[in-house]
Coordinates of C-alpha atoms in Angstrom, one line a residue:
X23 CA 10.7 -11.8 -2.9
X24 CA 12.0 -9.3 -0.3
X25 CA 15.0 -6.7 -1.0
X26 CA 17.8 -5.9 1.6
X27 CA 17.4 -4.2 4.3
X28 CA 13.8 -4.3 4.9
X29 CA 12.3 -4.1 8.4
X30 CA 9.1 -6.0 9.3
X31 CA 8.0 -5.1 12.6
X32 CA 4.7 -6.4 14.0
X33 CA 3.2 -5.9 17.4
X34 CA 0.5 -8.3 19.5
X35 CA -2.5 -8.9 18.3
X36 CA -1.7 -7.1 15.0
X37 CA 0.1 -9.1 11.9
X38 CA 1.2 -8.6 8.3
X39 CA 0.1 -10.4 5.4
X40 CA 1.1 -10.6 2.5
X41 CA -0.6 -12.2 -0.6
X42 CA 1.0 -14.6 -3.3
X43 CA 3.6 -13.1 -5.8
X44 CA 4.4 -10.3 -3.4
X45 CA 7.6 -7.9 -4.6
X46 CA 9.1 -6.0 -2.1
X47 CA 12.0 -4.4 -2.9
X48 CA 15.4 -3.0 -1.0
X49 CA 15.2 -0.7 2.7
X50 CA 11.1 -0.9 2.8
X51 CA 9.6 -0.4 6.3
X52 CA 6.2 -2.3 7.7
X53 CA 5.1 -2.0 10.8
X54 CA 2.1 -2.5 12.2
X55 CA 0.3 -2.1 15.6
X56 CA -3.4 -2.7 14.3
X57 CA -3.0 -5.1 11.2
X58 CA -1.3 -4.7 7.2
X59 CA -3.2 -6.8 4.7
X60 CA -0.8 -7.0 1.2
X61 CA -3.1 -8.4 -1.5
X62 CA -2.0 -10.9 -4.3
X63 CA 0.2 -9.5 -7.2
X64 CA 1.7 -6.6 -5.6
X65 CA 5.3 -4.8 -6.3
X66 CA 6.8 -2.6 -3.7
X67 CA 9.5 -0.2 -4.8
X68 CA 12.5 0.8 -2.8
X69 CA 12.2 2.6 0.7
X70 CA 8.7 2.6 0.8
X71 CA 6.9 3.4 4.1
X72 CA 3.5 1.2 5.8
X73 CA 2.6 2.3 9.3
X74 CA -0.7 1.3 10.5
X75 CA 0.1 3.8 13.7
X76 CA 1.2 7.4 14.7
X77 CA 2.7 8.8 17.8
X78 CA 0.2 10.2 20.1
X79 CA 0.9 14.2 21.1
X80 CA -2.0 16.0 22.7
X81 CA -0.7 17.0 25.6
X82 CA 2.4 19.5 25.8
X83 CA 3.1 18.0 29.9
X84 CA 3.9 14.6 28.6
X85 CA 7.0 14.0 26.2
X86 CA 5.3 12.0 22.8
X87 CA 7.8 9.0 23.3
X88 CA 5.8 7.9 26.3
X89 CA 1.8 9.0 24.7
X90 CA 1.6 6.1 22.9
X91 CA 0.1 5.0 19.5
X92 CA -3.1 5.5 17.7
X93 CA -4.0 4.2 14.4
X94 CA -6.1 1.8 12.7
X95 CA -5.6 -1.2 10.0
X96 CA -4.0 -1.0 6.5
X97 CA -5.4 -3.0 3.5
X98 CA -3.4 -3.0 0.1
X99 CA -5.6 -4.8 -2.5
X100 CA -4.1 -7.3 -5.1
X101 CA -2.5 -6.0 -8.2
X102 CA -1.4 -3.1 -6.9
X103 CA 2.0 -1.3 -7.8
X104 CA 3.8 1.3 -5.1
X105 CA 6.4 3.4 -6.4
X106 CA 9.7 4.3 -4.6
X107 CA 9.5 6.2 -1.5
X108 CA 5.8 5.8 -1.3
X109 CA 4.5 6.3 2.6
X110 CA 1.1 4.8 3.5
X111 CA -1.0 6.3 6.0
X112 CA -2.7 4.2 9.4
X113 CA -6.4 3.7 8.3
X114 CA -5.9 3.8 4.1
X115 CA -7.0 1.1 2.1
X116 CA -5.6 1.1 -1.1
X117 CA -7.8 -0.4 -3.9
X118 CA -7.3 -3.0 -6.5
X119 CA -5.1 -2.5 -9.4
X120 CA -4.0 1.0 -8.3
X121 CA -0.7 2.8 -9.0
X122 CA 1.2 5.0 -6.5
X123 CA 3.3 7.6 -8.2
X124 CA 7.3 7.9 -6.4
X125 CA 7.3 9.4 -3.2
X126 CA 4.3 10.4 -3.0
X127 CA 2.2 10.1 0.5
X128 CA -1.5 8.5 0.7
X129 CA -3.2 9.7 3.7
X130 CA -6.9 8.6 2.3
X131 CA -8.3 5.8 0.7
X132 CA -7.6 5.1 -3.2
X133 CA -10.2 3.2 -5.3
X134 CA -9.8 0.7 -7.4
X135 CA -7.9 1.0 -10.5
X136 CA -6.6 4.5 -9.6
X137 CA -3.7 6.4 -10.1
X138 CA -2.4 8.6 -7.3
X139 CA 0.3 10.7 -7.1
X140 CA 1.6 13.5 -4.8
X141 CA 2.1 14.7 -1.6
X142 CA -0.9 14.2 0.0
X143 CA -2.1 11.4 -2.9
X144 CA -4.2 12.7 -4.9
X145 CA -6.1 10.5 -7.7
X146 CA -5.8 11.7 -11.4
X147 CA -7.2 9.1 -13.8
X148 CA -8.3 5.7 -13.6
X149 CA -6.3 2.9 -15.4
X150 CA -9.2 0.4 -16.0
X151 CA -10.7 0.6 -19.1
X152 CA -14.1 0.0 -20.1
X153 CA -13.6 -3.2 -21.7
X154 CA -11.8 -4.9 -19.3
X155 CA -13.4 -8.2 -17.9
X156 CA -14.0 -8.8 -14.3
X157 CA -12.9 -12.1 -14.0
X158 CA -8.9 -12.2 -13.7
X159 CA -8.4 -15.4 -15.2
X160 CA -9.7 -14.4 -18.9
X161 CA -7.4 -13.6 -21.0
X162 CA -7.1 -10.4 -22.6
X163 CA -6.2 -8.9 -26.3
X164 CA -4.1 -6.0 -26.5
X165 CA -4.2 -4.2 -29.8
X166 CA -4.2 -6.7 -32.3
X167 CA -2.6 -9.5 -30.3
X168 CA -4.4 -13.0 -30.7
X169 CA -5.8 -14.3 -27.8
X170 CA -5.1 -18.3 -27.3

């Protein structure tokens, strides 16, 4: 599913791609130069940010709209849940099953299972616990609950 107003924009070579059962919700912005890789499973709050480039501005006798771009590839992992108004940095590769607190902005990679918040991101627990399985298609228990 993908809200109003959202803006896709990719440039040759690079491409966007986006996994099964993929949320993204209203005035989100993709673009990439380089290459955005959306795992399986993942929900995009409103106006979030993913920009595999920057604006080049070294030099002071050139204006930065003619510098160009530098940057490298994004990869979002499945599972993963970005909160509103989250930016994404070029380069960042955000693990599986992480969590993206509101607004904040992720500069450096995330692994798995983390929970980042802030501005830049910063990681401050882990939501996988100990007993959980690696393969995705057992079915887990939760507190009493029977499994079938």
């Amino acid at each position: 599913m993908i809200g109003v107003g959202c803006y896709f924009l990719a440039r040759r070579p690079a491409s966007i791609t986006l996994g099964k059962n993929v949320i993204i919700n209203d005035f989100c912005y993709i673009t990439a130069c380089y290459g955005i890789e959306i795992g399986n499973n993942v929900s995009i709050a409103e106006h979030v940010s993913i920009r595999d480039y920057n604006h080049e501005f070294s030099s002071t006798n050139i204006p930065i709209s003619m510098q160009g771009f530098s940057g490298s590839p994004i990869k979002i992992g499945d599972d993963v849940w970005l909160g509103r108004g989250v930016m994404i940095a070029s380069g960042v590769t955000i693990g599986k099953g992480c969590v993206v607190g509101a607004n904040a902005v992720v500069t450096k990679d995330l692994p798995d299972w983390s929970i980042a918040v802030g501005v830049p991101a910063k990681v401050i627990r882990s939501r996988k616990p100990d007993s959980v399985a690696e393969n995705p298609d057992e079915i887990y228990s939760i507190k009493g609950s029977v499994q079938i």
